[in-house]
PDB file of C-alpha atoms in Angstrom:
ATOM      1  CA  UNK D 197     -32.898  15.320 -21.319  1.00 78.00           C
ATOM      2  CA  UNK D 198     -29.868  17.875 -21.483  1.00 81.00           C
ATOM      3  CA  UNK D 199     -32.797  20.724 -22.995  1.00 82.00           C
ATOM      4  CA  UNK D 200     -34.329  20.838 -19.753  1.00 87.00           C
ATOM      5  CA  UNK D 201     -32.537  22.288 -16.558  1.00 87.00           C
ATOM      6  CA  UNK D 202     -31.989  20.704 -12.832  1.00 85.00           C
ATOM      7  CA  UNK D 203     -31.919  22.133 -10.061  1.00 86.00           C
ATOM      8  CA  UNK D 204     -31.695  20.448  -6.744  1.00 87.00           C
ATOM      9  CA  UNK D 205     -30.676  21.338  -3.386  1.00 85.00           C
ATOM     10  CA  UNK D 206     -31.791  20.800   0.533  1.00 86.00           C
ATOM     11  CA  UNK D 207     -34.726  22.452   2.129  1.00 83.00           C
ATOM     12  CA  UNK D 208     -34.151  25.445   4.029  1.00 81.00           C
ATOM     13  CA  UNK D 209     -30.570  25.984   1.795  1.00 81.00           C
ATOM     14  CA  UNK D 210     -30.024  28.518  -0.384  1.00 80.00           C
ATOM     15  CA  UNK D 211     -27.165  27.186  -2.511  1.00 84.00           C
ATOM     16  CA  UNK D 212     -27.982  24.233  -5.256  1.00 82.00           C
ATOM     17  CA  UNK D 213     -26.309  20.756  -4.825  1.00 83.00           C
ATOM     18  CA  UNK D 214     -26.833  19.850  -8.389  1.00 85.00           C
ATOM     19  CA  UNK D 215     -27.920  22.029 -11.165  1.00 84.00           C
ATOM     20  CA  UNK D 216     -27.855  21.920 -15.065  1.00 87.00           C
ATOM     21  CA  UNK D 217     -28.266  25.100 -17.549  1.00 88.00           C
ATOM     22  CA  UNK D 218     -31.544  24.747 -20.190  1.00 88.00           C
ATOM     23  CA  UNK D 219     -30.678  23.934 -23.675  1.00 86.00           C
ATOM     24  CA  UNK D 220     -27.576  22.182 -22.613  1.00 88.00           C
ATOM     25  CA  UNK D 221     -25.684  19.263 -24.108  1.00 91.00           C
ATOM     26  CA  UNK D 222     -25.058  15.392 -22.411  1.00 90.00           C
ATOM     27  CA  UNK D 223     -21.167  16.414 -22.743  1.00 91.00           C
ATOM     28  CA  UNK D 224     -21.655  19.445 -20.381  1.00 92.00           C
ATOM     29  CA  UNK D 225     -23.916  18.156 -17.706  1.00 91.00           C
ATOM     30  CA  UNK D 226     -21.602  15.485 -17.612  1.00 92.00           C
ATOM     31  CA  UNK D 227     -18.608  17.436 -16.898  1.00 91.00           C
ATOM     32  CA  UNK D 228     -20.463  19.218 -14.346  1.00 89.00           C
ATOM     33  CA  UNK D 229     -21.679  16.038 -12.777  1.00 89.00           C
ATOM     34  CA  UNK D 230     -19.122  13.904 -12.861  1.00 91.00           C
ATOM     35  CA  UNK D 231     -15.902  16.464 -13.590  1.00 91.00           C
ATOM     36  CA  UNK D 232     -14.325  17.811 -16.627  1.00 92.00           C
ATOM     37  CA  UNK D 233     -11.770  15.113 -16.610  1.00 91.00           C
ATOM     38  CA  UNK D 234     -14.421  12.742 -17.908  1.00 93.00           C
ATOM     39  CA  UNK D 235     -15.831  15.507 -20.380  1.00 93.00           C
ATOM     40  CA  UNK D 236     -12.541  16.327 -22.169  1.00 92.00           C
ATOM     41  CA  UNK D 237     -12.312  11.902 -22.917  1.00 92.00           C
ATOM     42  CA  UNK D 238     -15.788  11.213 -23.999  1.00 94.00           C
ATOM     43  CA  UNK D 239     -16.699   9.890 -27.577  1.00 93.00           C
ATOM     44  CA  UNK D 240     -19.465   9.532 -28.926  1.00 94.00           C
ATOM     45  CA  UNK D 241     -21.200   6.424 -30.370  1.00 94.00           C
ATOM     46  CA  UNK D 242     -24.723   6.268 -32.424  1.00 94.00           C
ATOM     47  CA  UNK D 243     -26.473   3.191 -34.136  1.00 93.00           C
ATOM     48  CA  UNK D 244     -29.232   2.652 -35.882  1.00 92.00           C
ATOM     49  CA  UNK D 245     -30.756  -0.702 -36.058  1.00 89.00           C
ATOM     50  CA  UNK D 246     -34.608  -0.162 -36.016  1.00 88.00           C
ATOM     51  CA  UNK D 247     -34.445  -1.721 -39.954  1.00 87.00           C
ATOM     52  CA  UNK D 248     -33.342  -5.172 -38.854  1.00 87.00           C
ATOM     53  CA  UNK D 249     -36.180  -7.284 -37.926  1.00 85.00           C
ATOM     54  CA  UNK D 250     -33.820  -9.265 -35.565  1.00 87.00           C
ATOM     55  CA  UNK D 251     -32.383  -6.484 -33.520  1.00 89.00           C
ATOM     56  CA  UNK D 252     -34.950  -3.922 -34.031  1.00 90.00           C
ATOM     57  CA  UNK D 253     -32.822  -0.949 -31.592  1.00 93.00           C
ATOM     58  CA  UNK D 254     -31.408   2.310 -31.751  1.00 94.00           C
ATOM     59  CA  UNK D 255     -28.545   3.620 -29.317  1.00 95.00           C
ATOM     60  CA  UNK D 256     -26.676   6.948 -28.508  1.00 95.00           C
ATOM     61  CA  UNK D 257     -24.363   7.775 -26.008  1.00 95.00           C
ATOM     62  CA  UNK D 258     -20.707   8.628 -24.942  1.00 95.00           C
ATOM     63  CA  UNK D 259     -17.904   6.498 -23.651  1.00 95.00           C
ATOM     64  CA  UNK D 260     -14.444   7.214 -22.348  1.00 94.00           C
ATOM     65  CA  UNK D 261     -11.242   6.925 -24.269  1.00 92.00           C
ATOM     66  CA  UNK D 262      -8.505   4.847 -23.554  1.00 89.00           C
ATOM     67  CA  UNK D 263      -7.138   7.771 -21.919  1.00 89.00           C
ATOM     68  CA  UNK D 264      -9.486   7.289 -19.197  1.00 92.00           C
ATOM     69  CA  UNK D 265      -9.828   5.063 -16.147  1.00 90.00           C
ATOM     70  CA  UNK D 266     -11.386   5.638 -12.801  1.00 92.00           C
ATOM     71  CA  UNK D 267     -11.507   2.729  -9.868  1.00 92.00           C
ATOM     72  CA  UNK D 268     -14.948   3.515  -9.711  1.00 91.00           C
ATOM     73  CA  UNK D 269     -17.594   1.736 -12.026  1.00 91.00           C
ATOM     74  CA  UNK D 270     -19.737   4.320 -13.697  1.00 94.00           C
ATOM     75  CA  UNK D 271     -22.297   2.700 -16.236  1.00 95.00           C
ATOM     76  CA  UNK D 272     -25.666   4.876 -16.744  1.00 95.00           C
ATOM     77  CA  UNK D 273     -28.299   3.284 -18.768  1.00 95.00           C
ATOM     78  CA  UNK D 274     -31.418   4.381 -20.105  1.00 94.00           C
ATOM     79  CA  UNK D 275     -34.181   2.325 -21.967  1.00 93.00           C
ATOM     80  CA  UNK D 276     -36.776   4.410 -23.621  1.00 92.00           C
ATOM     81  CA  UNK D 277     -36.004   7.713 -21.367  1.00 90.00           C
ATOM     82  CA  UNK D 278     -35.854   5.064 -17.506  1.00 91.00           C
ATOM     83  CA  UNK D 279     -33.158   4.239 -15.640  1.00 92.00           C
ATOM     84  CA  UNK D 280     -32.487   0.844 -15.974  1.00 92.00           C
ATOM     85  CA  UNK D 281     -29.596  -1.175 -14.636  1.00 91.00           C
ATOM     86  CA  UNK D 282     -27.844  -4.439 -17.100  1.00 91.00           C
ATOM     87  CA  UNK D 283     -25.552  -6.184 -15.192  1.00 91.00           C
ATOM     88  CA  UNK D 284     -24.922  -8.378 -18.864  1.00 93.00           C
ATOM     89  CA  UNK D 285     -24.150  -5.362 -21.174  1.00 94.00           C
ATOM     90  CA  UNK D 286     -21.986  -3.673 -18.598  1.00 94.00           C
ATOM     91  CA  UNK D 287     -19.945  -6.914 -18.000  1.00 94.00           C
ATOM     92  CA  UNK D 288     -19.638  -6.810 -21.684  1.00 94.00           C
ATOM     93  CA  UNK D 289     -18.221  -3.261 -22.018  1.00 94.00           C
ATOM     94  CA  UNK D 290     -15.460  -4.140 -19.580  1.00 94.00           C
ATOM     95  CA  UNK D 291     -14.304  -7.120 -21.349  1.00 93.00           C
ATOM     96  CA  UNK D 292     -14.343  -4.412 -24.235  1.00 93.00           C
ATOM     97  CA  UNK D 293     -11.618  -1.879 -22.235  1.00 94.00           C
ATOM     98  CA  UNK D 294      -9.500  -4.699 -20.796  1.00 91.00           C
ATOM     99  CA  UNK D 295      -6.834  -4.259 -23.262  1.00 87.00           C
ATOM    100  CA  UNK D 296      -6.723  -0.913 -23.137  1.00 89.00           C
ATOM    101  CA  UNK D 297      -6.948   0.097 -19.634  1.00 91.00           C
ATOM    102  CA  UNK D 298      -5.036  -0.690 -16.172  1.00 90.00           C
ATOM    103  CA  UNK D 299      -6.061  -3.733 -13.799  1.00 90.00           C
ATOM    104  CA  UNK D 300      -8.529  -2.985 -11.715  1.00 91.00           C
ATOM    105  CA  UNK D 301     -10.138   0.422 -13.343  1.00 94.00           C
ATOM    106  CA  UNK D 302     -13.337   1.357 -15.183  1.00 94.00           C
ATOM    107  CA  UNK D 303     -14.464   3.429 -18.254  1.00 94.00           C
ATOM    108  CA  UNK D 304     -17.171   5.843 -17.805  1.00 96.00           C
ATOM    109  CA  UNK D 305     -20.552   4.657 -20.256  1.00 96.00           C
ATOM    110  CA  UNK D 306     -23.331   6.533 -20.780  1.00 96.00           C
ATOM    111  CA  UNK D 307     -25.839   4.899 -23.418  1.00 96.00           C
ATOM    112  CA  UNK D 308     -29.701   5.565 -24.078  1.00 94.00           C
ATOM    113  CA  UNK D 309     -31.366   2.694 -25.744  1.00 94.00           C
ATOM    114  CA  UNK D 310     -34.784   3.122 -27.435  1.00 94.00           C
ATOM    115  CA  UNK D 311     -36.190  -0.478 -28.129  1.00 93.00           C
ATOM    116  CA  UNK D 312     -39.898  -1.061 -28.911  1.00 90.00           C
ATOM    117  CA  UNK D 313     -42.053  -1.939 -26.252  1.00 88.00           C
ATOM    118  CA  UNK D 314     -43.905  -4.956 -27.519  1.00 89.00           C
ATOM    119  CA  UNK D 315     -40.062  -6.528 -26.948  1.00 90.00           C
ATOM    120  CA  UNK D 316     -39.411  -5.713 -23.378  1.00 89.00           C
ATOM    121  CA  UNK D 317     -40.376  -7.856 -20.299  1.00 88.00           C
ATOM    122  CA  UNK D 318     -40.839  -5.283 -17.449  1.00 85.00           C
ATOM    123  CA  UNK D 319     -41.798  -7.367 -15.098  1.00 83.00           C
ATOM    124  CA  UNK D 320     -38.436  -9.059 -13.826  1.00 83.00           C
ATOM    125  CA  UNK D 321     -38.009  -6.407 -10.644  1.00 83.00           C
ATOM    126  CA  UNK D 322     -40.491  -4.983  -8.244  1.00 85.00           C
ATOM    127  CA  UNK D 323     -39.532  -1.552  -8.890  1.00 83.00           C
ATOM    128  CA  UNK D 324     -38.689  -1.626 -12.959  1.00 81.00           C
ATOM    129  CA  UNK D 325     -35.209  -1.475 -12.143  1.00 87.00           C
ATOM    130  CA  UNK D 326     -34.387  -4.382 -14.390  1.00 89.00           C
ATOM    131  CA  UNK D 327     -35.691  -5.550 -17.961  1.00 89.00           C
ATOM    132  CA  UNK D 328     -35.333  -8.052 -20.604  1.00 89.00           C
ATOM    133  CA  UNK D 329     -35.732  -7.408 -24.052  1.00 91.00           C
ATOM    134  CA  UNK D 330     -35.628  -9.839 -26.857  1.00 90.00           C
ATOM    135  CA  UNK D 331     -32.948 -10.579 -28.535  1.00 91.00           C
ATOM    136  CA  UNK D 332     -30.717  -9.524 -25.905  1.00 92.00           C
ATOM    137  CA  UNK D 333     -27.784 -11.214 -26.692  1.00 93.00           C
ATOM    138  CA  UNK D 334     -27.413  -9.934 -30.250  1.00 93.00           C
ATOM    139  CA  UNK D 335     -28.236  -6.983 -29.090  1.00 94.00           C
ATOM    140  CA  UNK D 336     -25.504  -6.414 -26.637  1.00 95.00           C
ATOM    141  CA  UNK D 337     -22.938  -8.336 -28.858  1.00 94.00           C
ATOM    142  CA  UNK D 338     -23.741  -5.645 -31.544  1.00 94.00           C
ATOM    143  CA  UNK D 339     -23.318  -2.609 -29.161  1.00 95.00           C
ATOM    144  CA  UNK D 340     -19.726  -3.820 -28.057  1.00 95.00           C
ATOM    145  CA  UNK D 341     -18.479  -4.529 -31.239  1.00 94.00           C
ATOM    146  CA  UNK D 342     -19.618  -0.454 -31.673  1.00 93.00           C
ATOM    147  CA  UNK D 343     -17.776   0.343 -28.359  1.00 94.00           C
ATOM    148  CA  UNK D 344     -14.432  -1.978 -29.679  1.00 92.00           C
ATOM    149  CA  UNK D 345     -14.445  -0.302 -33.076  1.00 91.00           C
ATOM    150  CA  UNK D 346     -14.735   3.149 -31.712  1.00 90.00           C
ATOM    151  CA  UNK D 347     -11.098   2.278 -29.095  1.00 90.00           C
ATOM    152  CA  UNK D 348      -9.305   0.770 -32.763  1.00 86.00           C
ATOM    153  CA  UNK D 349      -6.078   2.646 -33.012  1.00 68.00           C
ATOM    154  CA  UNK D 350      -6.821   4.593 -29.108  1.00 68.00           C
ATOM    155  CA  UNK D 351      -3.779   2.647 -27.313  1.00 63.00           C
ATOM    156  CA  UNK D 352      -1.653   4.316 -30.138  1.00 64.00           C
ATOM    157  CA  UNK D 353      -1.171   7.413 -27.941  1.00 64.00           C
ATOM    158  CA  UNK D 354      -2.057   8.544 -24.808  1.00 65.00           C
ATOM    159  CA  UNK D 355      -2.251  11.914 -23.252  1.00 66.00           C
ATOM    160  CA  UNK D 356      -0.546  12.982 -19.596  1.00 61.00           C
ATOM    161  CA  UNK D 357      -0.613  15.843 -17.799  1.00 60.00           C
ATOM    162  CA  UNK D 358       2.326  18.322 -17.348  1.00 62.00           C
ATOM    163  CA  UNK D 359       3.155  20.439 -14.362  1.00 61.00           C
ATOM    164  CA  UNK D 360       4.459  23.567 -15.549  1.00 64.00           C
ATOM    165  CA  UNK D 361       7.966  24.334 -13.736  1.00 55.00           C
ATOM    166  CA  UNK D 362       7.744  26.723 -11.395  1.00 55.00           C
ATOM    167  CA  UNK D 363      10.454  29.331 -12.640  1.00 51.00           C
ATOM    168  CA  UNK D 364       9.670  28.761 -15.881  1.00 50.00           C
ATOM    169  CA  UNK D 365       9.976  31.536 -18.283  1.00 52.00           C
ATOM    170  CA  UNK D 366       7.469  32.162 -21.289  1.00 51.00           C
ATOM    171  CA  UNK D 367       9.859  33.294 -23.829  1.00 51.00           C
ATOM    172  CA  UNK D 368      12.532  29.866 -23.042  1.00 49.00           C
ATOM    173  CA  UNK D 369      11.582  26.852 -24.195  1.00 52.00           C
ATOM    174  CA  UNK D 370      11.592  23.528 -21.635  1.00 52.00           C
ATOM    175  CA  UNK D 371      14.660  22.084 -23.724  1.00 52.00           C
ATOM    176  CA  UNK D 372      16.793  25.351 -22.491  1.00 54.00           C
ATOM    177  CA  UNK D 373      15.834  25.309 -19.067  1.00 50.00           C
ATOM    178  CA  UNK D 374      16.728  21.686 -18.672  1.00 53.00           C
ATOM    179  CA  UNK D 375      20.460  22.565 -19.862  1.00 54.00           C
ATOM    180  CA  UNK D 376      20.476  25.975 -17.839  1.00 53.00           C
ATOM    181  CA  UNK D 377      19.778  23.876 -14.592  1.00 56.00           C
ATOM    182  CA  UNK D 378      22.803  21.145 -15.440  1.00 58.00           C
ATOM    183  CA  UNK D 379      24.682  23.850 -16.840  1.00 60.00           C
ATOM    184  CA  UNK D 380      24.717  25.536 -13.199  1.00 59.00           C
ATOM    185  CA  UNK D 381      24.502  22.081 -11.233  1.00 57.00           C
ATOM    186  CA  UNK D 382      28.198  21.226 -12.712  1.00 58.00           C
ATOM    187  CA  UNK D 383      29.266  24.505 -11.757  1.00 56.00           C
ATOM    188  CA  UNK D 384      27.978  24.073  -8.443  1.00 56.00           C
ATOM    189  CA  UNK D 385      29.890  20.822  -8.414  1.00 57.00           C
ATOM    190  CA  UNK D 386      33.401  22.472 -10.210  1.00 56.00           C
ATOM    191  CA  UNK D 387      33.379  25.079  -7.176  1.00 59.00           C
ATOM    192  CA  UNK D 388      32.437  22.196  -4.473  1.00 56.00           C
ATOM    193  CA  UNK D 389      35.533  20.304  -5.622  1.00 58.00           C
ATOM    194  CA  UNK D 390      37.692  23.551  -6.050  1.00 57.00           C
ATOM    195  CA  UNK D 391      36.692  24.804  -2.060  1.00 58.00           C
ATOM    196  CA  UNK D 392      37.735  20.750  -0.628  1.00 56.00           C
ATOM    197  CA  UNK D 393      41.167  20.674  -2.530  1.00 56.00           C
ATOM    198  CA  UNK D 394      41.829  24.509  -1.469  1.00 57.00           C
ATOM    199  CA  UNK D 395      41.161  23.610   2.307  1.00 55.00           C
ATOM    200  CA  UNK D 396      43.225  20.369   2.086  1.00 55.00           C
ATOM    201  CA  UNK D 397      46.047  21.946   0.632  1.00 56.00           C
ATOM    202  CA  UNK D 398      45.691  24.954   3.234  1.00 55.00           C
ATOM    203  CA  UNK D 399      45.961  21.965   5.985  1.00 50.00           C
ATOM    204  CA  UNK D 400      48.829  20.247   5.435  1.00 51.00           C
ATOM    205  CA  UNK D 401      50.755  23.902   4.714  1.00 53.00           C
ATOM    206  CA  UNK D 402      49.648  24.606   8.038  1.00 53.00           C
ATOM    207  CA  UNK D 403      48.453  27.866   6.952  1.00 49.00           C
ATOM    208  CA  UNK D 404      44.711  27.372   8.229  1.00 51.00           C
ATOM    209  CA  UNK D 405      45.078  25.149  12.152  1.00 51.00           C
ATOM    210  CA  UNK D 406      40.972  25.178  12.196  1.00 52.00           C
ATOM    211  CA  UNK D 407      40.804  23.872   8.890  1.00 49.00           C
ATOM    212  CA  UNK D 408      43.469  20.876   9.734  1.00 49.00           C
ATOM    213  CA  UNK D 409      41.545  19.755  12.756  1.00 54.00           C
ATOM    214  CA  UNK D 410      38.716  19.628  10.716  1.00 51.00           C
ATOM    215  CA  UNK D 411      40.061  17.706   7.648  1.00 52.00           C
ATOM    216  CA  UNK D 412      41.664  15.393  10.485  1.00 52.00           C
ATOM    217  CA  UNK D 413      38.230  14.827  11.849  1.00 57.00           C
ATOM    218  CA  UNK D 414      36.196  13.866   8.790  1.00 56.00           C
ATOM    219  CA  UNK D 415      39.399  11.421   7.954  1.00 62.00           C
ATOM    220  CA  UNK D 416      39.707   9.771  11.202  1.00 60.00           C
ATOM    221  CA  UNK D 417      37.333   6.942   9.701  1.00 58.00           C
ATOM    222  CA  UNK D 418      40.312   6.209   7.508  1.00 62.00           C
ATOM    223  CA  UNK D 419      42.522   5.766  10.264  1.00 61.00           C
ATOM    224  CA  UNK D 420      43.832   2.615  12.000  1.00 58.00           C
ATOM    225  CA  UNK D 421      43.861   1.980  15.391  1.00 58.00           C
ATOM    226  CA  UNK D 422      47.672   1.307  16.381  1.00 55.00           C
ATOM    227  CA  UNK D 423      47.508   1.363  20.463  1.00 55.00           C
ATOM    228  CA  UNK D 424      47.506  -1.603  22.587  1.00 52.00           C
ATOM    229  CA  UNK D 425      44.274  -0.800  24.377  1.00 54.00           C
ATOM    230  CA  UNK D 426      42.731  -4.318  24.141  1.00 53.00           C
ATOM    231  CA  UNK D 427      39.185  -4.099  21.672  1.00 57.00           C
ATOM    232  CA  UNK D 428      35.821  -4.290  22.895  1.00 59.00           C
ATOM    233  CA  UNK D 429      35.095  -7.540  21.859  1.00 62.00           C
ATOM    234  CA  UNK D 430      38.004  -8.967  23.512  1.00 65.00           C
ATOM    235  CA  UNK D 431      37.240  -6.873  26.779  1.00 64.00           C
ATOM    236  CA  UNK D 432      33.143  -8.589  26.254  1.00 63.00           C
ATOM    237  CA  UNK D 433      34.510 -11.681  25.612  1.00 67.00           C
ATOM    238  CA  UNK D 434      37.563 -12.055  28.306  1.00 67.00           C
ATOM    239  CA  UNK D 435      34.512 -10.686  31.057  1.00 62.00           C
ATOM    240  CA  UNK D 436      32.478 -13.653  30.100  1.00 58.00           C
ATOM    241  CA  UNK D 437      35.288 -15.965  30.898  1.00 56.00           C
ATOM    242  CA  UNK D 438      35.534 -14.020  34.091  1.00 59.00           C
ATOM    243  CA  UNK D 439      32.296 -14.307  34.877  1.00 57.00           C
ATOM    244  CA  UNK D 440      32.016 -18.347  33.749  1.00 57.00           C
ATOM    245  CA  UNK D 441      34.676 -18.637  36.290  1.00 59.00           C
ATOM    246  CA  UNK D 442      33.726 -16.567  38.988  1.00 58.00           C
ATOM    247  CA  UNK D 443      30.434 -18.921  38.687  1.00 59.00           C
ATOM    248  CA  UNK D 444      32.171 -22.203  38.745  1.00 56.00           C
ATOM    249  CA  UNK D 445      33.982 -21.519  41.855  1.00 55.00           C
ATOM    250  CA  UNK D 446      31.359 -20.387  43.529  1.00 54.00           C
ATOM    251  CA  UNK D 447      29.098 -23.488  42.734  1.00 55.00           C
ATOM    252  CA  UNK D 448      32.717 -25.443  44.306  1.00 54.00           C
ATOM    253  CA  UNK D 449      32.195 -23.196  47.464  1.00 53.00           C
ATOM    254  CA  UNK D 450      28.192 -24.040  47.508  1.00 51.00           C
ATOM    255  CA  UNK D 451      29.227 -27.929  46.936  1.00 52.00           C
ATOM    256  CA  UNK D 452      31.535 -27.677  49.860  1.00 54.00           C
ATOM    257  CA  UNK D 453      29.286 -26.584  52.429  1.00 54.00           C
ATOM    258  CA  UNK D 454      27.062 -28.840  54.223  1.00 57.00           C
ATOM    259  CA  UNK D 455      23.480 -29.306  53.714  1.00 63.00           C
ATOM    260  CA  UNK D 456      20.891 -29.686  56.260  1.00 68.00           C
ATOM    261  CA  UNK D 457      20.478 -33.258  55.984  1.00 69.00           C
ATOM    262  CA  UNK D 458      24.582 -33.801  56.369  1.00 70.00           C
ATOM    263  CA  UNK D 459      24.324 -32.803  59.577  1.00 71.00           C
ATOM    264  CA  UNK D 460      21.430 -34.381  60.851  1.00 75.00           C
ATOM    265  CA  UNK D 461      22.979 -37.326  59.744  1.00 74.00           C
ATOM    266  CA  UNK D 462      26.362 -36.362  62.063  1.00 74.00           C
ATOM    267  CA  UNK D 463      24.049 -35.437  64.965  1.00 74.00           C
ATOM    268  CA  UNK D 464      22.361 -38.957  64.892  1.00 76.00           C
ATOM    269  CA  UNK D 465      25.830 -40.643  64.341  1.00 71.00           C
ATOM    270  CA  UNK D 466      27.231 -38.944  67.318  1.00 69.00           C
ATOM    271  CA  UNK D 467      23.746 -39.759  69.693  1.00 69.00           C
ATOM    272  CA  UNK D 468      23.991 -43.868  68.388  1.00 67.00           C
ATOM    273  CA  UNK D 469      28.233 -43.795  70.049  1.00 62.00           C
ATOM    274  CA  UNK D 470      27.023 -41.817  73.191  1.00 60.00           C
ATOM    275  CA  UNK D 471      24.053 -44.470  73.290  1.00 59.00           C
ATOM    276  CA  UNK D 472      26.853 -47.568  72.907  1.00 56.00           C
ATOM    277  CA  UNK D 473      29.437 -45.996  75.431  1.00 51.00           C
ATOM    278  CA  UNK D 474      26.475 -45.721  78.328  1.00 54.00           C
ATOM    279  CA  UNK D 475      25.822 -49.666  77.820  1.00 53.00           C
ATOM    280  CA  UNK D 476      29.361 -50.228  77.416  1.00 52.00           C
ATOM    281  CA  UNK D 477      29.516 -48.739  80.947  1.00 55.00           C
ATOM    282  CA  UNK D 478      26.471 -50.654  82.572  1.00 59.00           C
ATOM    283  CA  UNK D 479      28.208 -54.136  81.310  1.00 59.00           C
ATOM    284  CA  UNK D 480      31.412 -53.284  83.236  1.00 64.00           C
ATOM    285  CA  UNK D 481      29.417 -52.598  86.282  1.00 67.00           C
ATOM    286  CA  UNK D 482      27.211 -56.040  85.567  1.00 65.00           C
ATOM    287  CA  UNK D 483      30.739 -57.835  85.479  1.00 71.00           C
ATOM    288  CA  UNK D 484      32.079 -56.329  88.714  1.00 73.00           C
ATOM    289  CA  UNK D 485      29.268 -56.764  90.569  1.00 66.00           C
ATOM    290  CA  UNK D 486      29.823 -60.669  89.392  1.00 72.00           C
ATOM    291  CA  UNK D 487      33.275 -60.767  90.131  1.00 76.00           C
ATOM    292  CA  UNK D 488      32.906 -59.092  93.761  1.00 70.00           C
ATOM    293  CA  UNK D 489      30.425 -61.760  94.606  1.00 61.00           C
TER     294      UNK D 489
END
């Protein structure tokens, strides 16, 4: 009820969290609930159906424009002054703004439905938060051919917001500034140009030394390298070869020297010939003993 005024705000604090003037309207309480953005897009929709026998409803409330769109849902219902949440009729307002606004974003709905109470089933959740009503179908299929009529003809234009330019003067229109600033930008440029030829030519005259070894320095990229100092990547590669080879010969050098087991085999070679040359000895003793007697 925008006639009445709101006024809340934590115990023991003397500044309001949320309040509402008396005799206000649903467009300003909104604006100071939810942010003039939303106020300045809102339109508002009325039917009155309490004539036909089959729908038998009446609706008021305010919607956003196709100028509009938040990432966050915001659908407010009310049947016969409650708070109720319809998951069916908000589904169907979406489906409503798809072709008018971005993937993934919301309108802003507001709608106060008076039906009559003989058609309402209340008792669907514990706490009244949810009703059916009869003829529910028609009765949402009704109120978003309303919303779709009322966005005919709103994705012919669209409002943005302009930031003003900060030097800006009252009296000269946008247009003017625009060619003042490329106007000077040029000259900037004309003068940039102008200053680079005047220091070139002052460096080959000779006429400016400090200006030459400059000039020479930001052209030395343009420069090719004429001595016979060999390139890095010949110096990275030719050190890899080095390397390679240094590492070959030294695996020779490791081949050629004798493992532990080499000589253990020469030092049991060498024990079997002493071993053969003793009984070589003993026999030639056997066979002059024999020959003496």
């Amino acid at each position: 009820n925008p006639h009445c005024s709101l006024n809340c705000k934590k115990v023991e604090s003397g500044t309001s969290d949320v309040h509402t003037p008396k005799n206000s309207t649903s467009v300003r309480n909104i604006g100071l609930l939810f942010g003039q953005a939303v106020a300045r897009e809102l339109i508002p929709i009325s039917r009155d159906q309490m004539q036909n026998d089959q729908l038998a409803y009446k609706v008021d409330g305010l919607v956003s424009s196709a100028n509009y769109n938040s990432k966050k849902s915001v659908f407010i219902l009310f049947i016969n002054g409650r708070l109720i949440d319809c998951s069916a009729l908000k589904k169907s307002l979406e489906v409503a703004y798809d072709e008018y606004l971005p993937k993934h974003t919301h309108p802003f709905v507001y709608l106060s439905l008076f039906i009559k109470p003989d058609r309402l089933d209340v008792n669907v959740h514990p706490t009244k938060k949810e009703v059916h009503f009869l003829n529910e179908t028609e009765i949402i299929a009704d109120i978003h051919e309303l919303v779709a009529q009322q966005l005919v003809g709103q994705n012919a234009s669209r409002t943005f917001a302009v930031q003003t330019f900060s030097g800006a003067n009252p009296g000269i229109p946008s247009e003017s500034l625009l060619a003042l600033g490329d106007q000077q930008s040029s000259k900037k440029r004309t003068r940039a140009d102008a200053g680079d030829a005047e220091a070139e030519e002052e460096a080959i005259e000779g006429q400016n030394p400090s200006k030459a070894q400059k000039t020479a320095k930001e052209l030395a990229y343009k420069m090719v390298r004429t001595s016979e100092q060999r390139g890095a990547m010949e110096l990275y590669l030719n050190s890899g070869a080095d390397k390679s080879s240094s590492t070959a010969a030294a695996d020779d050098t490791d081949q050629r020297k004798p493992n532990r087991a080499d000589i253990t085999a020469l030092t049991m070679k060498k024990r079997k010939q002493r071993n053969n040359l003793n009984e070589l000895t003993s026999v030639c003793n056997l066979q002059m003993l024999i020959d003496s007697n």
